[in-house]
XYZ file of C-alpha atoms in Angstrom:
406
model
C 22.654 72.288 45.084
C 19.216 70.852 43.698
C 18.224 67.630 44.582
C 16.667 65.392 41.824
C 13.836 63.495 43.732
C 10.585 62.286 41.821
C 7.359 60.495 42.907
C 8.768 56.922 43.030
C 11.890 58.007 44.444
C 11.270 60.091 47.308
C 13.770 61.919 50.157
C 12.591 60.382 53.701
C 12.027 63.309 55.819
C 15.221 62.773 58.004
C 17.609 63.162 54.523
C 15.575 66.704 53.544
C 16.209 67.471 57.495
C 19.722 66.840 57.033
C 20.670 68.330 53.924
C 18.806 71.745 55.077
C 21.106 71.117 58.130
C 24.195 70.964 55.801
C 23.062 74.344 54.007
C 22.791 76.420 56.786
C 25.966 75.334 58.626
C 27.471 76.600 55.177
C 26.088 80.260 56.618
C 28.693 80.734 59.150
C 28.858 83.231 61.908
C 27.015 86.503 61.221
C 26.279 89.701 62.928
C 22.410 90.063 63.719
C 20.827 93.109 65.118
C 17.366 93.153 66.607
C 14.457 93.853 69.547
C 14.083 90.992 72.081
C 10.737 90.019 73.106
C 10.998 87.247 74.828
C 13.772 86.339 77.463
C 13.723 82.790 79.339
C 16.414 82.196 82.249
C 15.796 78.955 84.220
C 17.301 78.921 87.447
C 20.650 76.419 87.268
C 20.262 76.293 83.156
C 23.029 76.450 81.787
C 21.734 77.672 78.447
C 19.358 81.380 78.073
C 16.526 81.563 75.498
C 15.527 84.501 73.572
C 13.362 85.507 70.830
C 14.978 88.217 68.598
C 12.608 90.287 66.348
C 13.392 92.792 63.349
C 11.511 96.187 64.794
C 10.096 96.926 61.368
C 8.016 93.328 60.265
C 6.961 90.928 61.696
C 10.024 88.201 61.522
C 11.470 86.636 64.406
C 13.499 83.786 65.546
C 15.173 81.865 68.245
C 18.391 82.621 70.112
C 20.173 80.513 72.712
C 23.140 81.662 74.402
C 25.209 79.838 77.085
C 24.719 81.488 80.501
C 28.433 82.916 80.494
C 27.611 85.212 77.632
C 24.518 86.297 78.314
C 25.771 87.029 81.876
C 28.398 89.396 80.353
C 25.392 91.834 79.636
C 22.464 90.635 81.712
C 22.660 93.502 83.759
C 22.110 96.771 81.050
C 19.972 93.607 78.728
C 16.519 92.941 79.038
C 13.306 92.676 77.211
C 12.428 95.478 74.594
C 15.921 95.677 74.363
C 18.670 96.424 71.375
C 20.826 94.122 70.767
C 23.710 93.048 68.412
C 24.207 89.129 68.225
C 27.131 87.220 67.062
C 25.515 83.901 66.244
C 25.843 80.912 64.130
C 22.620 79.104 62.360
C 21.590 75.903 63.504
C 19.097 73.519 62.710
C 17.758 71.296 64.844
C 16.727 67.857 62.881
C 14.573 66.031 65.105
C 12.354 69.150 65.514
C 12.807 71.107 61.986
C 13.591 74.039 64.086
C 16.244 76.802 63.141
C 17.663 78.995 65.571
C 20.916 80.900 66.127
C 23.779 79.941 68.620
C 25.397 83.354 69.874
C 28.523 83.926 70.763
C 28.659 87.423 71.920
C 26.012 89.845 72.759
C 26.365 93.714 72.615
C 23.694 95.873 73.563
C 22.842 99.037 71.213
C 23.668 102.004 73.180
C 21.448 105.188 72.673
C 24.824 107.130 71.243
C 24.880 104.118 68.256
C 20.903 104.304 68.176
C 21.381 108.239 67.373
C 24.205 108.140 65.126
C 22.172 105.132 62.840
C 19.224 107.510 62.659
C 21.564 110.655 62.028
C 22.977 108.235 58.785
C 19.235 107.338 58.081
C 17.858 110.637 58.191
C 20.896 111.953 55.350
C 20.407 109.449 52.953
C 16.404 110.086 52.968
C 16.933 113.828 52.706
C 19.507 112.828 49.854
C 16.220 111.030 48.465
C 13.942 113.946 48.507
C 11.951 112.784 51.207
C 11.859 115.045 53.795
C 11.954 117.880 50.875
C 9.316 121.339 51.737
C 8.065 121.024 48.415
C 6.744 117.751 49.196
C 4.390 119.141 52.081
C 0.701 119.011 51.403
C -1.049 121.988 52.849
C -3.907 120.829 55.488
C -7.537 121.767 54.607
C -9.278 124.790 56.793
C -11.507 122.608 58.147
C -11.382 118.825 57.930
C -14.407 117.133 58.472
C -12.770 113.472 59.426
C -9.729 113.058 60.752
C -7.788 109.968 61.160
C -5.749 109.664 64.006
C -3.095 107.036 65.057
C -2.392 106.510 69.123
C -2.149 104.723 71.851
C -5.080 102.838 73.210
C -6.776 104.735 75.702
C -3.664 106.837 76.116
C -3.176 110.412 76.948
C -2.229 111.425 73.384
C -5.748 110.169 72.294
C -7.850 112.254 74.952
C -5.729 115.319 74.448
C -6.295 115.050 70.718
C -9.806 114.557 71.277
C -10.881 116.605 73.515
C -8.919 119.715 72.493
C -10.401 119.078 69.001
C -14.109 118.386 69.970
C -14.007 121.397 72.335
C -12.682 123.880 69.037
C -15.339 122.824 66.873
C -17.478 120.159 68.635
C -18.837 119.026 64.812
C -15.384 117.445 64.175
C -15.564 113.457 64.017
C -12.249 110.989 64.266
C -11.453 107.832 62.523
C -9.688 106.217 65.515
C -6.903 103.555 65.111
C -5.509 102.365 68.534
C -1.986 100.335 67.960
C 0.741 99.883 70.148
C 3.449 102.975 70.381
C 6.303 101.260 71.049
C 8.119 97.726 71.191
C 8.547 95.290 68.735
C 4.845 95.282 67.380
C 4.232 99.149 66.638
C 6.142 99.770 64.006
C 4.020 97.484 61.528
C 1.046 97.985 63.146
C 1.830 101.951 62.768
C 2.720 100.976 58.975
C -0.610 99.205 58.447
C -2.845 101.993 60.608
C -1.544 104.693 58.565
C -2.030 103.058 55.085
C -5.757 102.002 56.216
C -7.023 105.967 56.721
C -5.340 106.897 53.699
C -7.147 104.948 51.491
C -10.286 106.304 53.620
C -11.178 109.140 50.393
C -13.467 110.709 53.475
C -10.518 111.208 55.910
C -8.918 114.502 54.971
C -6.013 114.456 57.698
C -4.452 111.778 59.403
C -2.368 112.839 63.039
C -0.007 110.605 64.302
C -0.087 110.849 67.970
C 2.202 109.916 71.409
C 2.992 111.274 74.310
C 6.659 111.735 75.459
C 9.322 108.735 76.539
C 12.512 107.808 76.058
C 14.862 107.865 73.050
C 14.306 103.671 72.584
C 10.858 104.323 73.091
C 10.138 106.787 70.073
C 12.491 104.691 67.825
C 9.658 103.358 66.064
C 8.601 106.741 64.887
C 12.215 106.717 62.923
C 11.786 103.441 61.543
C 12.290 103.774 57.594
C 9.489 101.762 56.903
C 7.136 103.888 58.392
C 8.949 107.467 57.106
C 8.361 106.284 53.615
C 4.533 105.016 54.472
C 3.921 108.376 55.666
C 5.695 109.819 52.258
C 3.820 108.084 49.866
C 0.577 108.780 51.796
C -2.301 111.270 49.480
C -3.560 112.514 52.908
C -1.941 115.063 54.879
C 0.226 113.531 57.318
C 0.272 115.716 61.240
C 3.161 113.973 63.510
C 2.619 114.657 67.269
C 5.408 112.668 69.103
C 6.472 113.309 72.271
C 7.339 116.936 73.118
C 9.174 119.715 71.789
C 12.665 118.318 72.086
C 12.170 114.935 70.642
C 12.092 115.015 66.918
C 11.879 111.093 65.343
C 12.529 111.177 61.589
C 8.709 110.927 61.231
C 8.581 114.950 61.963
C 10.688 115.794 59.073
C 8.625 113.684 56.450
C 5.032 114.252 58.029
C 3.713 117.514 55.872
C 2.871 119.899 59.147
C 5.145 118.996 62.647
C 3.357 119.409 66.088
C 5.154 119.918 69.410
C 2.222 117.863 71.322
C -0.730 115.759 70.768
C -2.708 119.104 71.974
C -0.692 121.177 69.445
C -1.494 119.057 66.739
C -5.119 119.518 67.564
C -5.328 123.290 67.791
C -3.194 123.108 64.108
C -5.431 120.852 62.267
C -9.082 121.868 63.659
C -9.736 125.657 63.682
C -11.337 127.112 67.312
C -14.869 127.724 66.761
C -14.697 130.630 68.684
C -11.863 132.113 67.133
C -13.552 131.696 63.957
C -16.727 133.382 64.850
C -15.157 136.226 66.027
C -13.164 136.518 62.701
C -16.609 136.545 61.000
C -17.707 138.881 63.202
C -14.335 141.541 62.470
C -14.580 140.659 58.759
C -18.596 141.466 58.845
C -18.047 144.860 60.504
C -15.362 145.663 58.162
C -17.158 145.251 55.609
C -20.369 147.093 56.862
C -17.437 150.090 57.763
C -16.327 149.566 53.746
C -20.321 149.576 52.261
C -20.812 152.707 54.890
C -17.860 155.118 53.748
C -18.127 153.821 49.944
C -21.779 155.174 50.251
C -20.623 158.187 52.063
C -18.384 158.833 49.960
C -20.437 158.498 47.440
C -23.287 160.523 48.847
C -20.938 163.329 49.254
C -19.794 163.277 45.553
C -23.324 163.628 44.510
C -24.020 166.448 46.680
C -21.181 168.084 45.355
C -22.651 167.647 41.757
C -25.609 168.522 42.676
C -24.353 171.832 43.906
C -22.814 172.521 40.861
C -24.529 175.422 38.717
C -25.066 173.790 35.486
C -27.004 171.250 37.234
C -28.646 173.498 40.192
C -29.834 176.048 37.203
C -29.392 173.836 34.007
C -31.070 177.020 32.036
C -28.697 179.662 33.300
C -26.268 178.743 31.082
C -28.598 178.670 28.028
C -29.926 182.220 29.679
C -25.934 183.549 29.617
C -25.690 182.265 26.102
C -28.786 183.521 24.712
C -27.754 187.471 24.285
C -24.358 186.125 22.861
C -26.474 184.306 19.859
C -28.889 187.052 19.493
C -25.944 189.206 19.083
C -24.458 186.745 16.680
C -27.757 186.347 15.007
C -28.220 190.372 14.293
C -24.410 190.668 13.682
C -24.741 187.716 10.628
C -27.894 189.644 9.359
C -26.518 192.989 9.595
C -23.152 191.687 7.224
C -25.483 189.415 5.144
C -27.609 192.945 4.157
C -24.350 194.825 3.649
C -23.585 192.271 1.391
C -26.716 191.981 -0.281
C -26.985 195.972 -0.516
C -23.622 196.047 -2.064
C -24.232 193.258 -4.880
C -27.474 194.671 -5.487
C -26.102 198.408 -6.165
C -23.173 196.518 -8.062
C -25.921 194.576 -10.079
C -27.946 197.739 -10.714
C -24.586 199.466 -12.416
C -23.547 196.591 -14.454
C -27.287 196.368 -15.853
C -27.340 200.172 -16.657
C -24.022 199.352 -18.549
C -25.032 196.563 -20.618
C -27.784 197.874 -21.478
C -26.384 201.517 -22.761
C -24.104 198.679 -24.336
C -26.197 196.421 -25.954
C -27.197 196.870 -29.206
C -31.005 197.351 -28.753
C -29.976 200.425 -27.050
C -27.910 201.282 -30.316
C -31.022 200.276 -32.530
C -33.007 202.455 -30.576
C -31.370 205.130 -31.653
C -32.307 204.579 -35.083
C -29.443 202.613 -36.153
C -30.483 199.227 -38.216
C -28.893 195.648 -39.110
C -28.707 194.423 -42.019
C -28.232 190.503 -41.975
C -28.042 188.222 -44.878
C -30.484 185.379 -45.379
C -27.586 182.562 -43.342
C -28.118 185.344 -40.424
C -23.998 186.866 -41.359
C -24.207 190.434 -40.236
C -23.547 193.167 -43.193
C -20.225 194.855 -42.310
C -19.166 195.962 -45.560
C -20.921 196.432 -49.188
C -18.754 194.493 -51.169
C -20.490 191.437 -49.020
C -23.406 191.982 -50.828
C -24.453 191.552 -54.488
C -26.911 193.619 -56.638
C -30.820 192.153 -55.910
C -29.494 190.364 -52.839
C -32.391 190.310 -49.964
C -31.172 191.026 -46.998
C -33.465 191.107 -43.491
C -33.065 194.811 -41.607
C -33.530 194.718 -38.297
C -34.687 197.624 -36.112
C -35.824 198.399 -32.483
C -38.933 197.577 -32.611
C -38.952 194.694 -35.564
C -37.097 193.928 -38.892
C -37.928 193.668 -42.702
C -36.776 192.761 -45.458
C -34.853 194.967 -48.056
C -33.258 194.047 -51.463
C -29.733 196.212 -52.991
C -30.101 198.196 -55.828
C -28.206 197.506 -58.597
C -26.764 200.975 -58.689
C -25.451 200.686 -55.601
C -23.329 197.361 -56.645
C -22.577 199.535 -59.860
């Protein structure tokens, strides 16, 4: 509960002391799993110190255990060690100090160790995480790699020196951190998350050589599976050898059995590469060489065709065929003409022994009134009546006797 304090009424530092006291024996006994890093038997003590750290930050605090207890497992404990504590808080007034008093210490056995991690690595794959559509692919040839080991250890030169001696141009963005105990995981964590955010790094290899189950735990640590799943970079995990596979091979985009693996997977062999330029440039040359061959021959074969060997033969070949054409037309356009001409000359002869000049020419005359009527028939005319006659070779004018109208 809240304490109501102000300026002229202050707590004295013993009270505050005391009252955090009375909070934390509230706590009771819990169940408190952790790394130990620091482990302090005096000779004749009756009471064993240890520092208890949480793998994945940086948190730690103090443990004391009478010597019976620790005793019960002081031969399969020791530092670097798993452990599960039974242990009630305590504060310790004079000194502000708060540690925990345990009761009963069990040591994490590697069949616990694998079934946490087999429970761990369900419920990330439940998440997505370690999903193949979530792989990035790695580029050909990266021109900065970032690469996570060991200091000075033989993950780092294998990585290296394989790399440098496949394409000696490559350059590495080195960050050396410890690869196992109670400090790598975070350190891992923070080494990671500084390359990524490196825009010139375009692959980042996690490296270590082989050990022991306990000593690759930190490459399973969930804090450093989901770091590598939320990194933009392409993520290479090289731990160990090819029977060890931490939880950080199923979420790293591209898996390698060994620190040299990873380095013939993420740099291309120089060598290799020329000699693929060199294939790819003669089969090409082989492609340009029968296309133009091919070619060549396709011409020649056009070439020896006749219409373009002799282009005029085939005028020549047609020329007697029009010519023959040509007369033929003229021959049936004469017939024609001959025949409409003789037809022409008969109809003329016809009208004209039909026309009435040819009638008038044979003395016959006539007689047409002054409105140009022709005379058919006497009773059209009247005594006195001029009428025009008109002959073969002319007309004149007569004028009806009166007798004849009589």
């Amino acid at each position: 509960m809240a304490v109501n304090t102000s300026p002229e009424s202050p707590l004295p530092v013993g009270e505050v002391s005391r009252l955090i006291g009375g909070w934390i024996d509230r706590l009771g006994a819990v169940w408190v799993e952790g790394q130990i890093t620091q482990l302090s038997r005096r000779p004749g003590a009756g009471v064993v110190f240890l520092t208890l750290r949480d793998p994945s930050y940086d948190i730690s605090v103090s443990v004391t255990a009478y010597r019976q207890v620790f005793d019960a497992v002081a031969d399969v404990v020791s530092e670097g060690a798993r452990v599960v504590v039974l242990a009630k808080p305590e504060w310790y007034a004079p000194r502000g100090q708060l540690s925990l008093r345990a009761t009963e210490i069990r040591p994490v056995g590697v069949g616990e160790l694998l079934a946490r991690l087999e429970m761990l690595k369900k419920a990330l794959t439940a998440e997505g995480l370690f999903a193949p559509e979530r792989k990035k692919p790695l580029p050909f040839l990266p021109q900065l790699i970032g690469l996570v080991c060991g200091r000075a250890s033989a993950a780092e030169r294998d990585v290296l020196e394989n790399a440098r001696h496949r394409w000696p141009a490559v350059r590495f963005e080195v960050r050396n951190v410890p690869v196992q105990g109670v400090h790598a995981v975070p350190q891992v964590v923070q080494a990671v998350k500084e390359l990524d955010a490196i825009d010139a790094v375009d692959v980042i290899i996690v490296a270590r050589g082989g050990g022991s189950v306990e000593d690759l735990l930190p490459f399973s640590d969930e804090q450093l599976v989901r770091a590598v799943a939320s990194c933009r970079t392409p993520v290479v995990s090289a731990i160990g050898h090819e029977p060890d596979t931490p939880l950080l091979d199923y979420v790293a985009d591209l898996r390698a059995s060994t620190p040299t693996d990873a380095a013939k997977k993420v740099v291309p062999d120089v060598g290799e590469e020329y000699e693929r330029v060199r294939l790819l440039r003669d089969r090409a040359r082989r492609c340009v060489e029968a296309f133009i061959e091919r070619e060549e021959r396709g011409l020649a074969h056009a070439l020896a065709r006749p219409s373009i060997e002799d282009p005029h033969r085939m005028i020549d070949e047609r020329a007697d065929h029009v010519a023959s054409l040509l007369d033929r037309g003229r021959r049936c356009l004469g017939h024609h003409l001959d025949r409409a001409d003789s037809e022409l000359t008969h109809t003329h002869a016809r009208v004209v022994a039909l026309s009435p000049a040819a009638t008038l020419k044979r003395g016959y005359a006539v007689l047409q009134k002054a409105d140009g009527h022709v005379v058919r028939d006497p009773g059209e005319v009247t005594a006195d009546e001029a009428l025009r006659a008109r002959v073969a070779e002319g007309e004149f004018s007569v004028r009806v006797d009166a007798r004849a109208d009589a």
